[in-house]
Coordinates of C-alpha atoms and ligand atoms in Angstrom, one line a residue:
M1198 CA 0.0 -0.1 0.0
I1199 CA 1.4 3.5 -0.9
G1200 CA 1.3 5.7 2.1
F1201 CA 1.3 9.4 2.2
Y1202 CA -0.3 12.3 3.9
L1203 CA -1.5 15.6 2.8
V1204 CA 0.1 19.0 3.7
E1205 CA -2.6 20.9 5.8
V1206 CA -3.2 24.3 4.2
A1207 CA -3.1 27.0 6.5
N1208 CA -6.8 28.0 6.5
N1209 CA -7.9 24.2 6.4
N1210 CA -8.1 22.4 9.7
I1211 CA -9.6 19.2 8.4
Q1212 CA -7.3 16.5 8.8
D1213 CA -7.5 14.5 5.6
G1214 CA -4.4 12.3 5.8
D1215 CA -4.8 8.7 6.2
H1216 CA -2.7 8.0 9.2
N1217 CA -3.0 4.2 9.0
M1218 CA -1.0 4.2 6.1
G1219 CA 2.2 5.5 6.8
N1220 CA 3.4 9.2 6.5
E1221 CA 6.5 9.0 4.4
F1222 CA 5.5 11.5 1.8
D1223 CA 3.8 14.9 1.5
F1224 CA 2.3 14.6 -2.0
P1225 CA -0.2 12.3 -3.6
I1226 CA 1.5 9.3 -5.5
E1227 CA -0.5 7.7 -8.2
P1228 CA -1.1 3.9 -7.5
Y1229 CA -0.9 3.0 -11.1
R1230 CA 1.6 3.1 -14.0
I1231 CA 0.9 4.4 -17.4
K1232 CA 0.5 1.9 -20.0
V1233 CA -1.1 3.8 -22.9
V1234 CA -0.7 7.7 -23.6
E1235 CA -2.5 10.1 -25.8
P1236 CA -0.9 13.2 -27.0
I1237 CA -2.3 16.7 -26.1
K1238 CA -1.2 20.1 -27.2
R1239 CA -1.6 23.5 -26.4
L1240 CA -2.7 26.0 -29.3
S1241 CA -1.0 29.3 -29.5
R1242 CA -2.8 32.3 -27.7
E1243 CA -3.9 33.8 -31.2
E1244 CA -5.4 30.2 -32.1
R1245 CA -7.2 29.9 -28.6
E1246 CA -8.7 33.3 -28.8
Q1247 CA -10.0 32.7 -32.4
K1248 CA -11.5 29.4 -31.1
I1249 CA -13.2 31.0 -27.9
Q1250 CA -14.8 33.6 -30.2
Q1251 CA -15.9 30.9 -32.7
A1252 CA -17.2 29.2 -29.8
H1253 CA -19.5 32.2 -28.8
F1254 CA -17.5 32.1 -25.3
N1255 CA -19.1 28.8 -24.6
L1256 CA -16.6 26.1 -23.6
F1257 CA -19.1 23.3 -24.6
N1258 CA -18.6 24.3 -28.1
I1259 CA -15.0 24.1 -28.3
A1260 CA -13.4 21.1 -29.9
A1261 CA -11.7 18.6 -27.4
E1262 CA -8.4 18.6 -29.4
D1263 CA -8.2 22.3 -29.0
V1264 CA -8.3 22.0 -25.2
F1265 CA -4.9 21.2 -23.4
I1266 CA -6.2 20.3 -20.0
D1267 CA -9.7 19.5 -20.0
L1268 CA -11.3 19.8 -16.5
L1269 CA -14.8 20.3 -17.9
T1270 CA -16.2 17.1 -16.1
D1271 CA -15.0 14.2 -14.2
S1272 CA -18.0 12.4 -16.0
G1273 CA -17.2 9.7 -18.6
T1274 CA -13.6 11.0 -18.7
S1275 CA -11.9 8.1 -16.8
A1276 CA -8.9 6.2 -17.6
M1277 CA -9.9 2.8 -17.6
S1278 CA -7.8 -0.3 -16.0
D1279 CA -6.0 -3.0 -17.9
D1280 CA -8.5 -5.3 -16.3
Q1281 CA -11.6 -3.3 -17.7
W1282 CA -10.1 -3.3 -21.1
A1283 CA -9.6 -7.1 -21.0
G1284 CA -13.3 -7.4 -19.7
M1285 CA -14.3 -5.2 -23.1
M1286 CA -13.0 -8.1 -25.2
K1287 CA -15.2 -10.5 -23.1
G1288 CA -18.3 -8.3 -24.4
D1289 CA -21.2 -10.8 -25.0
E1290 CA -23.2 -8.8 -27.5
S1291 CA -26.4 -11.1 -27.4
Y1292 CA -29.7 -9.1 -27.5
A1293 CA -31.2 -10.9 -24.5
G1294 CA -29.6 -12.2 -21.4
C1295 CA -25.7 -11.6 -22.3
K1296 CA -23.4 -13.0 -19.6
N1297 CA -21.9 -9.5 -19.1
Y1298 CA -25.4 -8.4 -17.6
H1299 CA -25.3 -11.0 -14.9
H1300 CA -22.0 -10.0 -13.9
F1301 CA -23.3 -6.4 -14.0
T1302 CA -25.9 -6.8 -11.6
E1303 CA -23.8 -9.4 -9.3
S1304 CA -21.2 -6.7 -9.0
I1305 CA -23.5 -3.9 -8.3
Q1306 CA -25.5 -5.9 -5.8
S1307 CA -22.5 -6.8 -3.8
I1308 CA -22.1 -3.2 -3.2
F1309 CA -25.7 -1.8 -3.3
G1310 CA -27.6 -4.7 -1.9
F1311 CA -30.7 -3.7 -3.9
K1312 CA -32.9 -6.5 -5.1
H1313 CA -33.5 -5.2 -8.9
V1314 CA -30.9 -3.3 -11.1
I1315 CA -31.8 -1.7 -14.3
P1316 CA -29.1 -0.8 -16.8
V1317 CA -29.4 2.6 -18.6
H1318 CA -26.8 4.1 -21.0
Q1319 CA -26.3 7.2 -18.5
G1320 CA -27.6 8.8 -15.3
R1321 CA -30.1 11.3 -16.8
V1322 CA -31.9 8.4 -18.5
A1323 CA -32.2 6.9 -14.8
E1324 CA -33.6 10.0 -13.8
N1325 CA -36.2 10.3 -16.7
I1326 CA -37.4 6.7 -16.1
L1327 CA -37.7 7.0 -12.3
F1328 CA -39.6 10.3 -12.4
S1329 CA -41.7 9.4 -15.6
T1330 CA -42.9 6.5 -13.3
I1331 CA -43.5 8.1 -10.0
L1332 CA -44.0 11.8 -10.4
K1333 CA -47.4 13.4 -10.6
K1334 CA -47.7 17.1 -11.6
G1335 CA -47.2 19.3 -8.9
D1336 CA -45.3 16.9 -6.9
Y1337 CA -42.2 17.9 -5.0
V1338 CA -38.6 16.2 -5.0
P1339 CA -36.5 17.0 -2.0
N1340 CA -32.9 16.6 -2.4
N1341 CA -29.8 17.8 -0.7
T1342 CA -28.9 19.5 -3.9
H1343 CA -30.1 18.4 -7.3
F1344 CA -27.7 18.0 -10.1
D1345 CA -28.8 20.2 -13.0
T1346 CA -30.1 17.2 -15.1
T1347 CA -32.0 15.8 -12.0
R1348 CA -33.5 19.3 -11.6
A1349 CA -34.4 19.5 -15.2
N1350 CA -35.9 16.0 -15.4
T1351 CA -38.2 16.7 -12.3
M1352 CA -39.3 19.9 -13.8
H1353 CA -39.9 18.2 -17.3
K1354 CA -42.2 15.8 -15.5
G1355 CA -44.1 18.4 -13.9
G1356 CA -42.5 18.0 -10.6
K1357 CA -40.9 20.6 -8.3
P1358 CA -37.3 20.1 -7.2
V1359 CA -36.7 21.4 -3.7
D1360 CA -32.9 21.7 -2.4
L1361 CA -32.7 21.5 1.5
I1362 CA -29.0 21.4 1.8
V1363 CA -27.5 22.6 5.7
K1364 CA -26.5 26.1 6.1
E1365 CA -22.9 25.2 6.1
G1366 CA -23.2 23.8 2.7
R1367 CA -24.0 27.4 1.4
D1368 CA -21.1 29.0 3.3
P1369 CA -18.1 29.1 1.2
K1370 CA -15.9 29.9 4.5
S1371 CA -17.4 26.9 6.5
L1372 CA -14.9 24.2 7.3
E1373 CA -17.5 21.7 8.4
P1374 CA -16.7 18.4 7.4
F1375 CA -20.0 17.0 5.7
K1376 CA -21.2 20.3 4.0
G1377 CA -23.2 18.1 1.7
N1378 CA -25.4 17.2 4.3
M1379 CA -29.3 17.5 4.2
D1380 CA -31.1 19.9 6.5
V1381 CA -33.0 17.0 8.3
A1382 CA -35.2 19.4 10.4
A1383 CA -36.0 21.3 7.2
L1384 CA -36.8 18.2 5.5
E1385 CA -39.2 17.0 8.0
D1386 CA -40.8 20.6 8.5
F1387 CA -41.3 20.5 4.5
I1388 CA -42.9 17.1 4.5
I1389 CA -45.4 18.1 7.2
E1390 CA -46.2 21.4 5.3
K1391 CA -46.7 19.9 2.0
G1392 CA -48.1 16.4 3.1
K1393 CA -46.4 13.0 2.2
D1394 CA -48.9 12.4 -0.6
R1395 CA -47.4 15.3 -2.5
I1396 CA -43.6 13.9 -2.0
P1397 CA -43.2 10.5 -4.2
L1398 CA -39.6 10.3 -3.2
V1399 CA -36.8 12.1 -1.3
M1400 CA -33.4 12.1 -3.1
M1401 CA -30.0 12.7 -1.6
T1402 CA -27.0 13.4 -3.8
I1403 CA -23.7 11.7 -2.7
T1404 CA -21.4 13.5 -2.9
N1405 CA -23.2 16.7 -3.4
N1406 CA -21.7 17.6 -6.9
T1407 CA -23.5 21.0 -7.1
A1408 CA -22.6 22.1 -3.7
A1409 CA -18.9 21.8 -4.4
G1410 CA -18.8 18.0 -4.1
Q1411 CA -19.2 18.1 -0.6
P1412 CA -19.7 14.7 1.3
V1413 CA -22.8 13.5 3.3
S1414 CA -22.0 11.7 6.6
M1415 CA -23.5 8.5 7.7
E1416 CA -25.3 10.0 10.5
N1417 CA -27.2 12.4 8.1
I1418 CA -27.9 9.5 5.6
K1419 CA -29.4 7.5 8.7
K1420 CA -31.3 10.5 9.7
T1421 CA -32.9 11.1 6.5
S1422 CA -33.9 7.3 6.1
E1423 CA -35.5 7.6 9.4
I1424 CA -37.4 10.5 8.5
C1425 CA -38.6 8.9 5.2
R1426 CA -39.6 5.7 6.8
K1427 CA -41.7 7.7 9.5
Y1428 CA -43.6 9.2 6.6
G1429 CA -43.7 6.2 4.4
I1430 CA -41.8 8.1 1.5
P1431 CA -39.2 6.1 -0.5
F1432 CA -35.7 7.3 -0.2
F1433 CA -33.3 7.3 -3.0
F1434 CA -29.5 8.1 -3.6
D1435 CA -28.2 9.8 -6.5
A1436 CA -25.1 7.6 -6.2
A1437 CA -22.9 8.8 -9.0
R1438 CA -19.8 9.6 -6.5
F1439 CA -20.8 7.0 -3.8
A1440 CA -17.3 5.7 -3.4
E1441 CA -15.7 9.2 -3.1
N1442 CA -18.5 9.9 -0.4
A1443 CA -17.5 6.5 1.3
W1444 CA -13.8 7.7 1.5
F1445 CA -14.7 10.9 3.2
I1446 CA -16.9 9.1 5.9
R1447 CA -13.7 6.8 6.5
Q1448 CA -11.7 9.7 6.9
R1449 CA -13.8 12.2 8.8
E1450 CA -16.6 10.4 10.6
E1451 CA -16.0 9.1 14.1
G1452 CA -16.1 5.1 13.9
Y1453 CA -15.3 4.4 10.4
A1454 CA -11.4 4.9 10.3
D1455 CA -11.1 1.1 10.4
R1456 CA -14.1 0.2 7.9
S1457 CA -13.3 -0.7 4.2
P1458 CA -14.9 1.7 1.7
M1459 CA -17.0 -1.3 0.6
E1460 CA -18.3 -1.8 4.2
I1461 CA -19.3 1.8 4.5
A1462 CA -20.8 1.9 1.0
R1463 CA -23.1 -1.0 1.9
E1464 CA -23.9 0.5 5.2
M1465 CA -25.0 3.7 3.2
F1466 CA -27.2 2.1 0.7
S1467 CA -28.8 -0.5 3.5
Y1468 CA -30.5 2.8 4.7
A1469 CA -32.1 3.5 1.3
D1470 CA -34.9 2.2 -1.0
G1471 CA -33.0 2.6 -4.2
C1472 CA -30.7 4.7 -6.1
L1473 CA -30.0 6.2 -9.6
M1474 CA -26.4 6.0 -10.7
S1475 CA -24.5 7.6 -13.5
A1476 CA -21.5 5.2 -13.7
K1477 CA -19.5 7.5 -15.8
K1478 CA -18.1 9.0 -12.5
D1479 CA -17.5 6.4 -9.7
G1480 CA -18.3 3.5 -12.3
L1481 CA -14.8 4.3 -13.8
V1482 CA -16.1 4.0 -17.3
N1483 CA -16.8 6.2 -20.3
M1484 CA -20.6 5.3 -20.5
G1485 CA -23.3 3.8 -18.5
G1486 CA -25.5 3.8 -15.3
F1487 CA -28.1 2.2 -13.8
I1488 CA -31.5 2.3 -11.6
A1489 CA -31.7 -0.1 -8.4
C1490 CA -34.4 -0.5 -6.3
N1491 CA -36.2 -3.1 -4.0
D1492 CA -39.7 -2.6 -5.0
D1493 CA -41.1 -5.0 -7.5
A1494 CA -44.0 -3.1 -9.0
L1495 CA -41.7 -0.2 -9.4
E1496 CA -39.3 -2.1 -11.2
E1497 CA -41.9 -3.8 -13.4
E1498 CA -43.2 -0.1 -14.4
M1499 CA -39.7 1.2 -15.0
T1500 CA -38.7 -1.9 -17.1
R1501 CA -41.8 -1.4 -19.5
L1502 CA -40.4 2.1 -20.0
L1503 CA -36.8 1.0 -20.3
I1504 CA -37.8 -1.1 -23.3
L1505 CA -39.7 1.6 -25.0
I1506 CA -37.0 4.3 -24.7
E1507 CA -33.7 2.5 -24.0
G1508 CA -33.5 -1.0 -24.7
F1509 CA -34.3 -4.7 -23.4
R1510 CA -33.8 -5.2 -19.7
T1511 CA -30.4 -7.0 -20.0
Y1512 CA -28.7 -4.1 -21.6
G1513 CA -30.8 -0.8 -21.2
G1514 CA -28.7 0.9 -24.1
L1515 CA -25.4 -0.2 -23.6
A1516 CA -23.3 -2.8 -25.2
G1517 CA -22.4 -6.2 -23.6
R1518 CA -18.7 -5.0 -23.2
D1519 CA -19.8 -1.8 -21.7
L1520 CA -21.8 -3.5 -18.9
E1521 CA -18.6 -5.7 -18.4
A1522 CA -16.5 -2.6 -17.8
I1523 CA -19.0 -1.3 -15.3
A1524 CA -18.8 -4.5 -13.5
R1525 CA -15.2 -4.3 -13.1
G1526 CA -15.1 -0.6 -12.7
I1527 CA -17.4 -0.3 -9.8
L1528 CA -15.4 -2.5 -7.8
E1529 CA -12.1 -0.7 -8.6
S1530 CA -13.4 2.6 -7.4
L1531 CA -14.0 1.0 -3.8
E1532 CA -10.1 0.1 -3.8
P1533 CA -8.4 2.0 -0.8
D1534 CA -5.3 2.9 -2.7
Y1535 CA -7.3 4.3 -5.5
L1536 CA -9.6 6.2 -3.3
E1537 CA -6.8 7.5 -1.2
F1538 CA -4.8 8.9 -4.3
R1539 CA -8.0 10.4 -6.1
I1540 CA -9.2 12.3 -3.1
A1541 CA -5.6 13.4 -2.3
Q1542 CA -4.9 14.5 -5.9
V1543 CA -8.1 16.8 -6.1
K1544 CA -7.0 18.3 -2.6
Y1545 CA -3.4 18.8 -4.2
L1546 CA -4.9 21.1 -6.9
G1547 CA -7.0 22.9 -4.3
D1548 CA -3.8 23.6 -2.1
R1549 CA -1.8 24.7 -5.0
L1550 CA -4.4 27.3 -6.0
V1551 CA -4.7 28.6 -2.4
E1552 CA -0.9 29.0 -2.4
N1553 CA -1.5 31.0 -5.8
G1554 CA -4.0 33.3 -3.9
V1555 CA -6.9 31.8 -5.7
P1556 CA -10.2 31.8 -3.4
I1557 CA -11.6 28.4 -3.5
I1558 CA -14.6 26.5 -1.7
Q1559 CA -13.0 24.6 1.5
P1560 CA -12.8 22.0 2.2
V1561 CA -12.1 20.5 -1.1
G1562 CA -14.6 18.2 -2.2
G1563 CA -14.4 14.8 -3.9
H1564 CA -14.3 15.1 -7.6
A1565 CA -13.2 18.8 -8.4
V1566 CA -12.0 22.1 -6.9
F1567 CA -14.6 25.0 -7.0
V1568 CA -13.0 28.3 -7.4
D1569 CA -15.1 31.1 -5.9
A1570 CA -15.2 33.4 -8.9
G1571 CA -17.7 35.8 -7.3
Q1572 CA -14.9 36.6 -4.6
M1573 CA -12.2 36.6 -7.1
F1574 CA -14.0 39.3 -9.4
P1575 CA -15.9 41.5 -6.9
H1576 CA -16.1 44.1 -9.9
I1577 CA -18.3 41.7 -12.0
P1578 CA -21.9 41.6 -10.5
P1579 CA -23.6 38.2 -10.7
S1580 CA -25.9 39.4 -13.5
D1581 CA -22.7 39.6 -15.7
Y1582 CA -21.5 35.9 -14.9
P1583 CA -18.2 36.4 -13.1
G1584 CA -18.0 32.6 -13.3
Q1585 CA -17.9 32.7 -16.9
A1586 CA -15.3 35.4 -17.0
L1587 CA -12.8 33.1 -15.2
T1588 CA -13.9 29.9 -17.5
V1589 CA -13.0 32.0 -20.6
A1590 CA -9.8 33.5 -19.0
L1591 CA -8.7 29.9 -18.2
Y1592 CA -9.0 28.8 -21.8
R1593 CA -7.5 32.1 -23.1
E1594 CA -4.5 32.1 -20.8
G1595 CA -3.7 28.4 -20.5
G1596 CA -6.0 26.2 -22.9
I1597 CA -7.7 25.0 -19.9
R1598 CA -11.4 23.8 -19.9
G1599 CA -13.5 24.3 -16.8
V1600 CA -17.2 24.9 -16.3
E1601 CA -19.2 27.5 -14.9
I1602 CA -21.4 26.8 -12.1
G1603 CA -23.2 29.9 -11.3
G1604 CA -25.7 32.2 -12.8
L1605 CA -25.5 30.5 -16.3
M1606 CA -26.4 27.2 -15.1
F1607 CA -28.5 27.8 -12.0
A1608 CA -30.3 31.3 -12.3
Q1609 CA -33.9 31.1 -11.6
K1610 CA -36.6 33.3 -13.0
D1611 CA -38.7 35.4 -10.7
P1612 CA -42.3 34.1 -11.3
V1613 CA -43.8 37.7 -11.2
T1614 CA -41.3 40.0 -12.7
G1615 CA -39.7 37.3 -15.0
K1616 CA -36.1 38.8 -14.2
E1617 CA -33.4 36.3 -13.3
I1618 CA -32.4 35.5 -9.7
S1619 CA -28.7 34.6 -9.3
P1620 CA -27.8 31.6 -7.2
P1621 CA -25.7 32.5 -3.9
L1622 CA -22.5 31.5 -5.5
E1623 CA -20.8 32.2 -8.7
L1624 CA -18.3 29.1 -9.1
V1625 CA -16.1 27.6 -11.5
R1626 CA -15.7 23.9 -11.4
L1627 CA -12.4 22.3 -12.1
A1628 CA -13.4 18.6 -12.2
I1629 CA -10.5 16.1 -12.2
P1630 CA -11.1 13.1 -14.5
R1631 CA -10.0 9.9 -12.8
R1632 CA -6.6 8.4 -13.5
V1633 CA -5.9 10.6 -16.3
Y1634 CA -3.8 13.8 -15.1
T1635 CA -0.6 13.7 -13.1
N1636 CA 0.1 16.2 -10.5
A1637 CA 2.4 18.1 -13.1
H1638 CA -0.7 19.0 -15.1
L1639 CA -2.4 20.3 -11.9
D1640 CA 0.5 22.3 -11.1
F1641 CA 0.2 23.9 -14.4
V1642 CA -3.5 24.7 -13.9
A1643 CA -2.7 26.2 -10.6
R1644 CA -0.1 28.5 -12.2
V1645 CA -2.5 29.7 -14.9
C1646 CA -5.0 30.5 -12.4
G1647 CA -2.6 32.4 -10.1
K1648 CA -1.7 34.5 -13.2
I1649 CA -5.3 35.1 -14.1
N1650 CA -5.6 36.2 -10.2
D1651 CA -2.9 38.8 -10.7
Y1652 CA -4.8 40.6 -13.5
R1653 CA -8.2 39.9 -12.2
D1654 CA -9.4 43.6 -12.1
K1655 CA -9.0 43.5 -15.9
L1656 CA -11.7 40.9 -16.7
R1657 CA -15.3 41.8 -17.8
G1658 CA -18.4 39.8 -17.5
F1659 CA -20.7 38.4 -20.4
E1660 CA -24.3 38.7 -21.7
I1661 CA -26.5 35.9 -23.3
T1662 CA -27.2 36.3 -26.9
Y1663 CA -29.1 32.9 -27.4
Q1664 CA -30.5 30.5 -24.8
A1665 CA -32.6 27.3 -24.8
K1666 CA -35.5 26.6 -22.3
Y1667 CA -33.9 23.7 -20.3
L1668 CA -30.3 23.3 -19.5
R1669 CA -29.4 26.3 -21.2
H1670 CA -25.7 26.4 -20.5
F1671 CA -24.9 23.6 -23.0
T1672 CA -25.9 25.2 -25.9
M1673 CA -26.1 29.2 -25.2
K1674 CA -24.3 31.8 -27.1
L1675 CA -22.4 34.8 -25.3
K1676 CA -21.2 38.3 -25.7
E1677 CA -18.2 39.8 -23.8
K1678 CA -19.4 43.2 -22.3
K1679 CA -16.1 44.6 -23.1
S1680 CA -12.8 43.3 -24.8
A1681 CA -10.6 42.5 -22.0
G1682 CA -8.2 39.8 -20.6
S1683 CA -4.3 39.7 -20.4
T1684 CA -1.9 39.5 -23.4
V1685 CA 0.4 37.7 -21.5
D1686 CA 0.9 33.9 -22.2
A1687 CA 1.3 31.6 -19.2
Q1688 CA 4.3 29.4 -19.4
A1689 CA 4.4 26.0 -17.6
Ligands
LIG2516 N1 -26.4 13.1 -11.0 C1 -25.3 13.6 -10.6 C2 -24.8 13.9 -9.2 C3 -24.4 14.1 -11.6 O1 -23.2 14.9 -11.4 C4 -24.7 13.8 -12.8 C5 -23.7 14.4 -14.3 C6 -26.0 13.2 -13.2 C7 -26.7 12.7 -12.4 C8 -26.3 12.8 -14.6 O2 -25.6 11.6 -15.0 O3 -24.2 12.5 -17.2 O4 -24.3 10.2 -16.8 O5 -26.5 11.7 -17.5 N2 -22.8 15.0 -13.9 C9 -21.9 15.3 -15.0 C10 -21.1 16.5 -14.4 C11 -22.5 15.9 -16.4 O6 -20.2 17.0 -15.1 O7 -20.9 16.7 -13.1 P1 -25.5 11.5 -16.8

């Protein structure tokens, strides 16, 4: 087992080192070696400028080959292991009952323990199928924080998504260890106020992606489960990053330091009635997902819809080889060496950013570092999207792609005035793909961010020139308020 511990940043009192594993080194070390490489290149500054203009300042419109370091998402971007690739060759592409389906359900059940497992090609289809089956128009869906597709799928079925995260989760300065938690008192009040008949399920996102990837404690999971059981409301996880959440519980929650991630994960799921999972995160694959549940009638109804919109029950929109890669990857994601490095590498980037004077959400979450663009650019009002100013600057300066998690993604409309209401924080997420980049890549990212921080007063905001009704950030076009940005090129 590779041992290391983490250097504590001055303003972070959370002890994230794993002291059972030896403290010989002060930096994360990859618990794997690299067998295949994919060349990447950085375009010249002039070329990057041309690309960002052509993309209407929306990073989703930039070709991946024009990006040097791609931190847009940790979803579907993992490097698979040699064992997963070997499994791909074992793909059984039969229409019905392929052997990989059985391995897939076996692996998932060994962790999650639910009776039924329904494969889908990615997480948002799981959302669509579940919500199409159990939501009625006007129903509420409480969650600690909905991810954007979960929110949009709830609304698409006429439901009302409600975020009930603890107050510490909304405070970028709070160093609470479980800032992703559900506000259980608020949840119970909400159930009493609206009535359990208008709440077909309660969801919990682990880790809490939109709230800076912050984890949820076992205690909070247990309490949420108790409330759901008291009122007879099904409790489902959005389990995309369950393994990372399990590692935080091991590191930060009393009584779990000696438990394996597998044991912790099993305990987490024992409190729920089902889950949705995008396997593109902690499944360590490039495509895939599933719904799992215990309720026979619910499974039957969802399977009917699955066959209509995704595929037969034993492949659900995936090839046999994809099912095999998930069967293997989901178990790898719980390996202690892997998780120890994973969480430490993300924190490594956070620590380097802090050293470069860049304000970030602390403590660093599981899959990404969230830069507080609102704090970095106080001269850009939320209505001019300060997060987008940083996102564009990162591409211009270093060919780095991050994603705005602020007004562009989450602004709501005032039902009376129609005016946009900005979310409380204007963030930029630098998501770290799993097993893909080395710490040298992350040092480069931190240097580029630091450089932008040095000329932050020069950056300007953006306005939207085109937007779609749902999930507008994917396809919107933007215009810069004034031409700005540095002419200095970052050198790694
Ligand atoms: N739930 C969570 C918590 C997610 O983070 C995502 C995707 C989904 C559901 C939907 O899964 O993409 O497989 O359809 N998150 C990606 C991200 C896109 O970048 O955070 P999907």
